[in-house]
Amino acid sequence: MEPAFHSMKALFEQLGLPSSDSEITAFIDRHVLAPGTALHRANFWSEAQARFLRDCIEADADWAEVVDHLDARLRR
């Protein structure tokens, strides 16, 4: 059974991205979501990553909270 709370590290691992604290910070520093752009529509995701992010939000899955947190961190 998966935990109800997923960490940012676990999300990055799920997305197949480097997941150390410094790598997560670097990713967020390098990527910015344009106003009005849905997280899963950002041009820096692969098709599989975008689908996973979209599905998490649409299904209000266990991952939705951390996906929302990533969305917020990518908007500056």
PDB file of N, CA and C in Angstrom:
ATOM      1  N   MET A   1       0.839  -1.178   0.000  1.00  0.00           N
ATOM      2  CA  MET A   1       0.000   0.000   0.000  1.00  0.00           C
ATOM      3  C   MET A   1       0.886   1.244   0.000  1.00  0.00           C
ATOM      4  N   GLU A   2       0.546   2.215  -0.845  1.00  0.00           N
ATOM      5  CA  GLU A   2       1.322   3.442  -0.923  1.00  0.00           C
ATOM      6  C   GLU A   2       0.946   4.372   0.228  1.00  0.00           C
ATOM      7  N   PRO A   3       1.908   5.177   0.682  1.00  0.00           N
ATOM      8  CA  PRO A   3       1.585   6.128   1.742  1.00  0.00           C
ATOM      9  C   PRO A   3       0.637   7.213   1.238  1.00  0.00           C
ATOM     10  N   ALA A   4      -0.152   7.782   2.127  1.00  0.00           N
ATOM     11  CA  ALA A   4      -1.089   8.839   1.744  1.00  0.00           C
ATOM     12  C   ALA A   4      -0.355  10.140   1.434  1.00  0.00           C
ATOM     13  N   PHE A   5       0.815  10.342   1.990  1.00  0.00           N
ATOM     14  CA  PHE A   5       1.590  11.545   1.748  1.00  0.00           C
ATOM     15  C   PHE A   5       2.836  11.168   0.968  1.00  0.00           C
ATOM     16  N   HIS A   6       3.088  11.887  -0.097  1.00  0.00           N
ATOM     17  CA  HIS A   6       4.291  11.677  -0.894  1.00  0.00           C
ATOM     18  C   HIS A   6       5.159  12.922  -0.795  1.00  0.00           C
ATOM     19  N   SER A   7       6.440  12.716  -0.683  1.00  0.00           N
ATOM     20  CA  SER A   7       7.389  13.828  -0.595  1.00  0.00           C
ATOM     21  C   SER A   7       7.743  14.331  -1.985  1.00  0.00           C
ATOM     22  N   MET A   8       8.355  15.509  -2.035  1.00  0.00           N
ATOM     23  CA  MET A   8       8.838  16.052  -3.297  1.00  0.00           C
ATOM     24  C   MET A   8       9.896  15.122  -3.879  1.00  0.00           C
ATOM     25  N   LYS A   9      10.732  14.569  -3.026  1.00  0.00           N
ATOM     26  CA  LYS A   9      11.752  13.614  -3.466  1.00  0.00           C
ATOM     27  C   LYS A   9      11.090  12.419  -4.153  1.00  0.00           C
ATOM     28  N   ALA A  10      10.043  11.882  -3.550  1.00  0.00           N
ATOM     29  CA  ALA A  10       9.339  10.742  -4.125  1.00  0.00           C
ATOM     30  C   ALA A  10       8.689  11.115  -5.460  1.00  0.00           C
ATOM     31  N   LEU A  11       8.158  12.337  -5.564  1.00  0.00           N
ATOM     32  CA  LEU A  11       7.563  12.782  -6.822  1.00  0.00           C
ATOM     33  C   LEU A  11       8.616  12.849  -7.919  1.00  0.00           C
ATOM     34  N   PHE A  12       9.762  13.420  -7.617  1.00  0.00           N
ATOM     35  CA  PHE A  12      10.827  13.509  -8.620  1.00  0.00           C
ATOM     36  C   PHE A  12      11.306  12.116  -9.020  1.00  0.00           C
ATOM     37  N   GLU A  13      11.379  11.200  -8.071  1.00  0.00           N
ATOM     38  CA  GLU A  13      11.736   9.820  -8.409  1.00  0.00           C
ATOM     39  C   GLU A  13      10.673   9.198  -9.314  1.00  0.00           C
ATOM     40  N   GLN A  14       9.416   9.429  -9.011  1.00  0.00           N
ATOM     41  CA  GLN A  14       8.312   8.906  -9.814  1.00  0.00           C
ATOM     42  C   GLN A  14       8.373   9.460 -11.242  1.00  0.00           C
ATOM     43  N   LEU A  15       8.804  10.714 -11.366  1.00  0.00           N
ATOM     44  CA  LEU A  15       8.913  11.351 -12.681  1.00  0.00           C
ATOM     45  C   LEU A  15      10.203  10.970 -13.409  1.00  0.00           C
ATOM     46  N   GLY A  16      11.069  10.220 -12.729  1.00  0.00           N
ATOM     47  CA  GLY A  16      12.327   9.811 -13.344  1.00  0.00           C
ATOM     48  C   GLY A  16      13.354  10.926 -13.400  1.00  0.00           C
ATOM     49  N   LEU A  17      13.252  11.857 -12.467  1.00  0.00           N
ATOM     50  CA  LEU A  17      14.166  13.000 -12.414  1.00  0.00           C
ATOM     51  C   LEU A  17      15.123  12.858 -11.234  1.00  0.00           C
ATOM     52  N   PRO A  18      16.289  13.498 -11.311  1.00  0.00           N
ATOM     53  CA  PRO A  18      17.191  13.500 -10.153  1.00  0.00           C
ATOM     54  C   PRO A  18      16.440  14.042  -8.935  1.00  0.00           C
ATOM     55  N   SER A  19      16.677  13.449  -7.776  1.00  0.00           N
ATOM     56  CA  SER A  19      15.780  13.737  -6.647  1.00  0.00           C
ATOM     57  C   SER A  19      16.467  14.159  -5.347  1.00  0.00           C
ATOM     58  N   SER A  20      17.735  14.522  -5.399  1.00  0.00           N
ATOM     59  CA  SER A  20      18.344  15.051  -4.173  1.00  0.00           C
ATOM     60  C   SER A  20      17.779  16.451  -3.940  1.00  0.00           C
ATOM     61  N   ASP A  21      17.908  16.941  -2.731  1.00  0.00           N
ATOM     62  CA  ASP A  21      17.400  18.284  -2.419  1.00  0.00           C
ATOM     63  C   ASP A  21      17.988  19.331  -3.356  1.00  0.00           C
ATOM     64  N   SER A  22      19.292  19.257  -3.599  1.00  0.00           N
ATOM     65  CA  SER A  22      19.934  20.260  -4.458  1.00  0.00           C
ATOM     66  C   SER A  22      19.483  20.126  -5.910  1.00  0.00           C
ATOM     67  N   GLU A  23      19.240  18.898  -6.378  1.00  0.00           N
ATOM     68  CA  GLU A  23      18.772  18.694  -7.749  1.00  0.00           C
ATOM     69  C   GLU A  23      17.333  19.172  -7.931  1.00  0.00           C
ATOM     70  N   ILE A  24      16.510  18.971  -6.923  1.00  0.00           N
ATOM     71  CA  ILE A  24      15.133  19.471  -6.967  1.00  0.00           C
ATOM     72  C   ILE A  24      15.145  20.991  -6.999  1.00  0.00           C
ATOM     73  N   THR A  25      15.937  21.604  -6.149  1.00  0.00           N
ATOM     74  CA  THR A  25      16.041  23.065  -6.118  1.00  0.00           C
ATOM     75  C   THR A  25      16.539  23.594  -7.456  1.00  0.00           C
ATOM     76  N   ALA A  26      17.540  22.951  -8.025  1.00  0.00           N
ATOM     77  CA  ALA A  26      18.082  23.381  -9.323  1.00  0.00           C
ATOM     78  C   ALA A  26      17.021  23.267 -10.416  1.00  0.00           C
ATOM     79  N   PHE A  27      16.246  22.185 -10.419  1.00  0.00           N
ATOM     80  CA  PHE A  27      15.182  22.006 -11.407  1.00  0.00           C
ATOM     81  C   PHE A  27      14.180  23.152 -11.287  1.00  0.00           C
ATOM     82  N   ILE A  28      13.756  23.437 -10.080  1.00  0.00           N
ATOM     83  CA  ILE A  28      12.765  24.489  -9.856  1.00  0.00           C
ATOM     84  C   ILE A  28      13.337  25.853 -10.227  1.00  0.00           C
ATOM     85  N   ASP A  29      14.605  26.078  -9.951  1.00  0.00           N
ATOM     86  CA  ASP A  29      15.243  27.341 -10.328  1.00  0.00           C
ATOM     87  C   ASP A  29      15.325  27.513 -11.849  1.00  0.00           C
ATOM     88  N   ARG A  30      15.472  26.413 -12.578  1.00  0.00           N
ATOM     89  CA  ARG A  30      15.618  26.465 -14.042  1.00  0.00           C
ATOM     90  C   ARG A  30      14.292  26.529 -14.787  1.00  0.00           C
ATOM     91  N   HIS A  31      13.209  26.168 -14.153  1.00  0.00           N
ATOM     92  CA  HIS A  31      11.921  26.071 -14.848  1.00  0.00           C
ATOM     93  C   HIS A  31      10.885  26.987 -14.194  1.00  0.00           C
ATOM     94  N   VAL A  32      10.181  27.708 -15.035  1.00  0.00           N
ATOM     95  CA  VAL A  32       9.127  28.608 -14.569  1.00  0.00           C
ATOM     96  C   VAL A  32       7.888  28.350 -15.410  1.00  0.00           C
ATOM     97  N   LEU A  33       6.757  28.250 -14.752  1.00  0.00           N
ATOM     98  CA  LEU A  33       5.492  28.094 -15.472  1.00  0.00           C
ATOM     99  C   LEU A  33       4.950  29.470 -15.836  1.00  0.00           C
ATOM    100  N   ALA A  34       4.589  29.629 -17.086  1.00  0.00           N
ATOM    101  CA  ALA A  34       3.979  30.882 -17.530  1.00  0.00           C
ATOM    102  C   ALA A  34       2.596  31.008 -16.905  1.00  0.00           C
ATOM    103  N   PRO A  35       2.182  32.228 -16.617  1.00  0.00           N
ATOM    104  CA  PRO A  35       0.834  32.420 -16.067  1.00  0.00           C
ATOM    105  C   PRO A  35      -0.210  31.776 -16.983  1.00  0.00           C
ATOM    106  N   GLY A  36      -1.161  31.091 -16.376  1.00  0.00           N
ATOM    107  CA  GLY A  36      -2.224  30.455 -17.132  1.00  0.00           C
ATOM    108  C   GLY A  36      -1.871  29.109 -17.737  1.00  0.00           C
ATOM    109  N   THR A  37      -0.627  28.660 -17.578  1.00  0.00           N
ATOM    110  CA  THR A  37      -0.209  27.366 -18.109  1.00  0.00           C
ATOM    111  C   THR A  37      -0.432  26.288 -17.056  1.00  0.00           C
ATOM    112  N   ALA A  38      -1.173  25.261 -17.416  1.00  0.00           N
ATOM    113  CA  ALA A  38      -1.364  24.129 -16.511  1.00  0.00           C
ATOM    114  C   ALA A  38      -0.033  23.408 -16.349  1.00  0.00           C
ATOM    115  N   LEU A  39       0.220  22.907 -15.168  1.00  0.00           N
ATOM    116  CA  LEU A  39       1.490  22.242 -14.881  1.00  0.00           C
ATOM    117  C   LEU A  39       1.807  21.173 -15.912  1.00  0.00           C
ATOM    118  N   HIS A  40       0.861  20.326 -16.226  1.00  0.00           N
ATOM    119  CA  HIS A  40       1.130  19.212 -17.138  1.00  0.00           C
ATOM    120  C   HIS A  40       1.350  19.667 -18.585  1.00  0.00           C
ATOM    121  N   ARG A  41       1.050  20.918 -18.897  1.00  0.00           N
ATOM    122  CA  ARG A  41       1.242  21.433 -20.255  1.00  0.00           C
ATOM    123  C   ARG A  41       2.581  22.144 -20.439  1.00  0.00           C
ATOM    124  N   ALA A  42       3.385  22.218 -19.404  1.00  0.00           N
ATOM    125  CA  ALA A  42       4.696  22.852 -19.519  1.00  0.00           C
ATOM    126  C   ALA A  42       5.551  22.082 -20.519  1.00  0.00           C
ATOM    127  N   ASN A  43       6.368  22.805 -21.266  1.00  0.00           N
ATOM    128  CA  ASN A  43       7.139  22.191 -22.343  1.00  0.00           C
ATOM    129  C   ASN A  43       8.347  21.390 -21.870  1.00  0.00           C
ATOM    130  N   PHE A  44       8.600  21.353 -20.577  1.00  0.00           N
ATOM    131  CA  PHE A  44       9.779  20.630 -20.080  1.00  0.00           C
ATOM    132  C   PHE A  44       9.469  19.212 -19.611  1.00  0.00           C
ATOM    133  N   TRP A  45       8.222  18.756 -19.750  1.00  0.00           N
ATOM    134  CA  TRP A  45       7.869  17.393 -19.367  1.00  0.00           C
ATOM    135  C   TRP A  45       7.862  16.482 -20.583  1.00  0.00           C
ATOM    136  N   SER A  46       8.193  15.219 -20.374  1.00  0.00           N
ATOM    137  CA  SER A  46       7.976  14.210 -21.409  1.00  0.00           C
ATOM    138  C   SER A  46       6.467  13.916 -21.447  1.00  0.00           C
ATOM    139  N   GLU A  47       6.033  13.191 -22.465  1.00  0.00           N
ATOM    140  CA  GLU A  47       4.608  12.823 -22.538  1.00  0.00           C
ATOM    141  C   GLU A  47       4.178  12.026 -21.316  1.00  0.00           C
ATOM    142  N   ALA A  48       5.002  11.080 -20.902  1.00  0.00           N
ATOM    143  CA  ALA A  48       4.657  10.237 -19.752  1.00  0.00           C
ATOM    144  C   ALA A  48       4.595  11.064 -18.465  1.00  0.00           C
ATOM    145  N   GLN A  49       5.532  11.979 -18.276  1.00  0.00           N
ATOM    146  CA  GLN A  49       5.528  12.826 -17.091  1.00  0.00           C
ATOM    147  C   GLN A  49       4.283  13.705 -17.079  1.00  0.00           C
ATOM    148  N   ALA A  50       3.974  14.314 -18.209  1.00  0.00           N
ATOM    149  CA  ALA A  50       2.804  15.190 -18.299  1.00  0.00           C
ATOM    150  C   ALA A  50       1.521  14.420 -18.006  1.00  0.00           C
ATOM    151  N   ARG A  51       1.417  13.225 -18.549  1.00  0.00           N
ATOM    152  CA  ARG A  51       0.230  12.395 -18.320  1.00  0.00           C
ATOM    153  C   ARG A  51       0.093  12.040 -16.842  1.00  0.00           C
ATOM    154  N   PHE A  52       1.206  11.669 -16.207  1.00  0.00           N
ATOM    155  CA  PHE A  52       1.175  11.336 -14.787  1.00  0.00           C
ATOM    156  C   PHE A  52       0.702  12.546 -13.969  1.00  0.00           C
ATOM    157  N   LEU A  53       1.274  13.713 -14.227  1.00  0.00           N
ATOM    158  CA  LEU A  53       0.897  14.918 -13.481  1.00  0.00           C
ATOM    159  C   LEU A  53      -0.577  15.259 -13.689  1.00  0.00           C
ATOM    160  N   ARG A  54      -1.045  15.197 -14.920  1.00  0.00           N
ATOM    161  CA  ARG A  54      -2.450  15.476 -15.223  1.00  0.00           C
ATOM    162  C   ARG A  54      -3.360  14.478 -14.510  1.00  0.00           C
ATOM    163  N   ASP A  55      -3.023  13.204 -14.618  1.00  0.00           N
ATOM    164  CA  ASP A  55      -3.861  12.164 -14.014  1.00  0.00           C
ATOM    165  C   ASP A  55      -3.925  12.296 -12.494  1.00  0.00           C
ATOM    166  N   CYS A  56      -2.828  12.675 -11.873  1.00  0.00           N
ATOM    167  CA  CYS A  56      -2.819  12.851 -10.409  1.00  0.00           C
ATOM    168  C   CYS A  56      -3.825  13.908  -9.982  1.00  0.00           C
ATOM    169  N   ILE A  57      -3.848  15.021 -10.700  1.00  0.00           N
ATOM    170  CA  ILE A  57      -4.762  16.112 -10.348  1.00  0.00           C
ATOM    171  C   ILE A  57      -6.202  15.739 -10.689  1.00  0.00           C
ATOM    172  N   GLU A  58      -6.412  15.213 -11.888  1.00  0.00           N
ATOM    173  CA  GLU A  58      -7.780  14.873 -12.303  1.00  0.00           C
ATOM    174  C   GLU A  58      -8.419  13.825 -11.405  1.00  0.00           C
ATOM    175  N   ALA A  59      -7.633  12.871 -10.940  1.00  0.00           N
ATOM    176  CA  ALA A  59      -8.156  11.799 -10.092  1.00  0.00           C
ATOM    177  C   ALA A  59      -8.108  12.156  -8.615  1.00  0.00           C
ATOM    178  N   ASP A  60      -7.555  13.323  -8.293  1.00  0.00           N
ATOM    179  CA  ASP A  60      -7.337  13.718  -6.901  1.00  0.00           C
ATOM    180  C   ASP A  60      -6.655  12.574  -6.147  1.00  0.00           C
ATOM    181  N   ALA A  61      -5.618  12.045  -6.782  1.00  0.00           N
ATOM    182  CA  ALA A  61      -4.872  10.907  -6.255  1.00  0.00           C
ATOM    183  C   ALA A  61      -4.031  11.297  -5.042  1.00  0.00           C
ATOM    184  N   ASP A  62      -3.446  10.281  -4.407  1.00  0.00           N
ATOM    185  CA  ASP A  62      -2.565  10.529  -3.261  1.00  0.00           C
ATOM    186  C   ASP A  62      -1.434  11.488  -3.626  1.00  0.00           C
ATOM    187  N   TRP A  63      -1.044  11.498  -4.881  1.00  0.00           N
ATOM    188  CA  TRP A  63       0.046  12.363  -5.343  1.00  0.00           C
ATOM    189  C   TRP A  63      -0.387  13.814  -5.518  1.00  0.00           C
ATOM    190  N   ALA A  64      -1.687  14.100  -5.530  1.00  0.00           N
ATOM    191  CA  ALA A  64      -2.192  15.427  -5.895  1.00  0.00           C
ATOM    192  C   ALA A  64      -1.611  16.539  -5.024  1.00  0.00           C
ATOM    193  N   GLU A  65      -1.467  16.296  -3.746  1.00  0.00           N
ATOM    194  CA  GLU A  65      -0.971  17.353  -2.852  1.00  0.00           C
ATOM    195  C   GLU A  65       0.450  17.772  -3.204  1.00  0.00           C
ATOM    196  N   VAL A  66       1.333  16.833  -3.413  1.00  0.00           N
ATOM    197  CA  VAL A  66       2.714  17.173  -3.741  1.00  0.00           C
ATOM    198  C   VAL A  66       2.809  17.725  -5.163  1.00  0.00           C
ATOM    199  N   VAL A  67       1.952  17.270  -6.069  1.00  0.00           N
ATOM    200  CA  VAL A  67       1.922  17.841  -7.419  1.00  0.00           C
ATOM    201  C   VAL A  67       1.487  19.300  -7.349  1.00  0.00           C
ATOM    202  N   ASP A  68       0.488  19.604  -6.533  1.00  0.00           N
ATOM    203  CA  ASP A  68       0.066  20.997  -6.328  1.00  0.00           C
ATOM    204  C   ASP A  68       1.200  21.830  -5.741  1.00  0.00           C
ATOM    205  N   HIS A  69       1.943  21.252  -4.834  1.00  0.00           N
ATOM    206  CA  HIS A  69       3.070  21.960  -4.216  1.00  0.00           C
ATOM    207  C   HIS A  69       4.132  22.271  -5.278  1.00  0.00           C
ATOM    208  N   LEU A  70       4.428  21.313  -6.136  1.00  0.00           N
ATOM    209  CA  LEU A  70       5.384  21.561  -7.221  1.00  0.00           C
ATOM    210  C   LEU A  70       4.867  22.659  -8.136  1.00  0.00           C
ATOM    211  N   ASP A  71       3.609  22.601  -8.480  1.00  0.00           N
ATOM    212  CA  ASP A  71       2.994  23.635  -9.332  1.00  0.00           C
ATOM    213  C   ASP A  71       3.228  25.014  -8.718  1.00  0.00           C
ATOM    214  N   ALA A  72       2.959  25.145  -7.434  1.00  0.00           N
ATOM    215  CA  ALA A  72       3.130  26.441  -6.759  1.00  0.00           C
ATOM    216  C   ALA A  72       4.594  26.891  -6.765  1.00  0.00           C
ATOM    217  N   ARG A  73       5.513  25.971  -6.563  1.00  0.00           N
ATOM    218  CA  ARG A  73       6.927  26.338  -6.528  1.00  0.00           C
ATOM    219  C   ARG A  73       7.452  26.746  -7.897  1.00  0.00           C
ATOM    220  N   LEU A  74       6.818  26.272  -8.963  1.00  0.00           N
ATOM    221  CA  LEU A  74       7.255  26.623 -10.319  1.00  0.00           C
ATOM    222  C   LEU A  74       6.657  27.949 -10.805  1.00  0.00           C
ATOM    223  N   ARG A  75       5.826  28.560 -10.002  1.00  0.00           N
ATOM    224  CA  ARG A  75       5.215  29.867 -10.361  1.00  0.00           C
ATOM    225  C   ARG A  75       5.856  30.948  -9.498  1.00  0.00           C
ATOM    226  N   ARG A  76       6.501  31.896 -10.182  1.00  0.00           N
ATOM    227  CA  ARG A  76       7.147  32.982  -9.442  1.00  0.00           C
ATOM    228  C   ARG A  76       6.719  34.313  -9.991  1.00  0.00           C
TER     229      ARG A  76
END
